[in-house]
Amino acid sequence: MPYLLTSTVTPSKQDFSREPQGKQVRLRAMAKDILGEAGLHFDELNKLRVLDPEVTQQTIELKEECKDFVDKIGQFQKIVGGLIELVDQLAKEAENEKMKAIGARNLLKSIAKQREAQQQQLQALIAEKKMQLERYRVEYEALCKVEAEQNEFIDQFIFQK
């Protein structure tokens, strides 16, 4: 049963002055019921509304809660963004330190190889010097022998004169 509204008449402005007070209240209640069945309601200012005032209030509350939720999500995204930046920065620093450690390890290996090569060179030089010392010792003994022979020859030559 459709109702046709031609104006925005509020129950408080209807002319019920000739009716007794109780009948006016009943008529207002009936009008509200009929309008309520049609999906129309009066708000706190007695204006005609399509939505029930309770639903309207719940909608406003839901809208405010959604706004708060969106604000909190925005704050959360800022915090997470800052955390991600911090983690990225720490990852870069860790990568740099890792590269430094690898470089230091490679340098240490290189120094160890250089020392090993230097040690081998020094051992070869020591062996060469030992051989040279042995040659000099043999030559010295030979020269001592020659000197002794020559001294003996000189002594014999002096005694013969």
Short mmCIF file of C-alpha atoms in Angstrom, two decimals:
data_model
loop_
_atom_site.label_atom_id
_atom_site.label_comp_id
_atom_site.label_asym_id
_atom_site.label_seq_id
_atom_site.Cartn_x
_atom_site.Cartn_y
_atom_site.Cartn_z
CA MET A 1 0.00 0.00 0.00
CA PRO A 2 1.95 2.97 -1.32
CA TYR A 3 1.68 6.35 0.32
CA LEU A 4 2.02 9.57 -1.57
CA LEU A 5 3.57 12.48 0.30
CA THR A 6 2.96 15.87 -1.16
CA SER A 7 4.65 17.95 1.55
CA THR A 8 6.96 17.58 4.49
CA VAL A 9 4.42 17.75 7.23
CA THR A 10 5.69 17.04 10.68
CA PRO A 11 3.42 15.65 13.33
CA SER A 12 4.05 18.59 15.61
CA LYS A 13 2.84 21.09 13.00
CA GLN A 14 -0.37 19.30 12.05
CA ASP A 15 -3.52 20.94 13.16
CA PHE A 16 -4.85 18.75 15.93
CA SER A 17 -6.02 21.63 18.05
CA ARG A 18 -9.66 20.60 17.83
CA GLU A 19 -8.91 17.03 18.87
CA PRO A 20 -8.50 16.04 22.52
CA GLN A 21 -4.93 15.63 23.75
CA GLY A 22 -4.97 11.80 23.96
CA LYS A 23 -6.41 11.48 20.49
CA GLN A 24 -3.68 13.78 19.13
CA VAL A 25 -1.00 11.53 20.62
CA ARG A 26 -2.70 8.46 19.14
CA LEU A 27 -2.95 10.10 15.74
CA ARG A 28 0.73 11.06 15.84
CA ALA A 29 1.66 7.53 16.82
CA MET A 30 -0.49 6.11 14.01
CA ALA A 31 1.09 8.53 11.53
CA LYS A 32 4.55 7.51 12.70
CA ASP A 33 3.61 3.85 12.40
CA ILE A 34 2.20 4.27 8.90
CA LEU A 35 5.22 6.31 7.79
CA GLY A 36 7.52 3.80 9.51
CA GLU A 37 5.94 0.97 7.52
CA ALA A 38 6.56 2.99 4.36
CA GLY A 39 10.23 3.41 5.37
CA LEU A 40 9.93 7.07 6.43
CA HIS A 41 10.84 8.36 9.86
CA PHE A 42 11.01 11.60 11.81
CA ASP A 43 14.35 12.71 13.24
CA GLU A 44 14.99 14.66 16.47
CA LEU A 45 14.14 17.91 14.64
CA ASN A 46 10.88 16.41 13.40
CA LYS A 47 12.10 16.32 9.82
CA LEU A 48 11.02 13.49 7.59
CA ARG A 49 13.86 11.05 6.82
CA VAL A 50 14.14 7.91 4.69
CA LEU A 51 16.40 6.14 7.16
CA ASP A 52 15.50 5.19 10.66
CA PRO A 53 17.21 7.62 13.11
CA GLU A 54 18.81 4.67 14.89
CA VAL A 55 20.25 3.39 11.59
CA THR A 56 21.41 6.90 10.76
CA GLN A 57 23.17 7.15 14.13
CA GLN A 58 24.79 3.73 13.63
CA THR A 59 25.89 4.82 10.15
CA ILE A 60 27.51 7.97 11.56
CA GLU A 61 29.24 5.95 14.27
CA LEU A 62 30.44 3.43 11.68
CA LYS A 63 31.73 6.27 9.51
CA GLU A 64 33.69 7.70 12.47
CA GLU A 65 35.07 4.26 13.36
CA CYS A 66 36.10 3.76 9.72
CA LYS A 67 37.86 7.13 9.73
CA ASP A 68 39.69 6.20 12.93
CA PHE A 69 40.59 2.82 11.43
CA VAL A 70 41.93 4.45 8.24
CA ASP A 71 43.95 6.90 10.35
CA LYS A 72 45.39 4.04 12.39
CA ILE A 73 46.22 2.11 9.21
CA GLY A 74 47.99 5.21 7.89
CA GLN A 75 50.03 5.46 11.09
CA PHE A 76 50.78 1.75 10.90
CA GLN A 77 51.96 2.13 7.30
CA LYS A 78 54.24 5.01 8.35
CA ILE A 79 55.70 2.91 11.15
CA VAL A 80 56.16 -0.09 8.88
CA GLY A 81 57.69 2.13 6.19
CA GLY A 82 60.18 3.49 8.73
CA LEU A 83 60.95 -0.02 9.91
CA ILE A 84 61.51 -1.21 6.35
CA GLU A 85 63.85 1.74 5.70
CA LEU A 86 65.75 0.95 8.90
CA VAL A 87 66.02 -2.74 8.02
CA ASP A 88 67.20 -1.85 4.49
CA GLN A 89 69.82 0.49 5.92
CA LEU A 90 71.00 -2.17 8.36
CA ALA A 91 71.12 -4.72 5.54
CA LYS A 92 73.29 -2.36 3.47
CA GLU A 93 75.59 -1.77 6.43
CA ALA A 94 75.80 -5.51 7.07
CA GLU A 95 76.59 -6.10 3.38
CA ASN A 96 79.33 -3.44 3.51
CA GLU A 97 80.82 -5.01 6.64
CA LYS A 98 80.62 -8.43 5.00
CA MET A 99 82.49 -7.12 1.95
CA LYS A 100 85.11 -5.52 4.22
CA ALA A 101 85.53 -8.83 6.07
CA ILE A 102 85.90 -10.73 2.78
CA GLY A 103 88.44 -8.16 1.61
CA ALA A 104 90.37 -8.43 4.87
CA ARG A 105 90.33 -12.24 4.69
CA ASN A 106 91.59 -12.16 1.10
CA LEU A 107 94.29 -9.65 2.08
CA LEU A 108 95.30 -11.91 4.96
CA LYS A 109 95.52 -14.90 2.62
CA SER A 110 97.57 -12.81 0.19
CA ILE A 111 99.93 -11.71 2.96
CA ALA A 112 100.26 -15.31 4.14
CA LYS A 113 101.15 -16.42 0.60
CA GLN A 114 103.63 -13.55 0.29
CA ARG A 115 105.25 -14.54 3.58
CA GLU A 116 105.40 -18.15 2.48
CA ALA A 117 107.04 -17.12 -0.80
CA GLN A 118 109.42 -14.81 1.08
CA GLN A 119 110.24 -17.63 3.51
CA GLN A 120 111.03 -19.95 0.61
CA GLN A 121 113.25 -17.28 -0.95
CA LEU A 122 115.06 -16.78 2.35
CA GLN A 123 115.51 -20.54 2.79
CA ALA A 124 116.94 -20.75 -0.74
CA LEU A 125 119.27 -17.84 0.07
CA ILE A 126 120.35 -19.56 3.31
CA ALA A 127 121.07 -22.78 1.41
CA GLU A 128 123.06 -20.81 -1.19
CA LYS A 129 125.03 -19.01 1.54
CA LYS A 130 125.74 -22.34 3.29
CA MET A 131 127.08 -23.74 0.04
CA GLN A 132 129.19 -20.63 -0.46
CA LEU A 133 130.43 -20.92 3.14
CA GLU A 134 131.35 -24.55 2.52
CA ARG A 135 133.27 -23.55 -0.65
CA TYR A 136 135.06 -20.80 1.26
CA ARG A 137 135.91 -23.23 4.07
CA VAL A 138 137.31 -25.74 1.59
CA GLU A 139 139.19 -22.97 -0.19
CA TYR A 140 140.47 -21.68 3.16
CA GLU A 141 141.71 -25.13 4.13
CA ALA A 142 143.38 -25.45 0.74
CA LEU A 143 145.00 -22.04 1.11
CA CYS A 144 146.12 -22.90 4.63
CA LYS A 145 147.70 -26.05 3.26
CA VAL A 146 149.40 -24.05 0.49
CA GLU A 147 150.59 -21.48 3.06
CA ALA A 148 151.97 -24.22 5.26
CA GLU A 149 153.79 -25.73 2.28
CA GLN A 150 155.15 -22.37 1.26
CA ASN A 151 156.27 -21.58 4.81
CA GLU A 152 157.97 -24.95 4.97
CA PHE A 153 159.64 -24.26 1.60
CA ILE A 154 160.78 -20.84 2.82
CA ASP A 155 162.11 -22.33 6.02
CA GLN A 156 164.04 -24.99 4.07
CA PHE A 157 165.34 -22.36 1.68
CA ILE A 158 166.54 -20.18 4.57
CA PHE A 159 168.21 -23.15 6.33
CA GLN A 160 170.02 -24.10 3.18
CA LYS A 161 171.65 -20.82 2.72
#
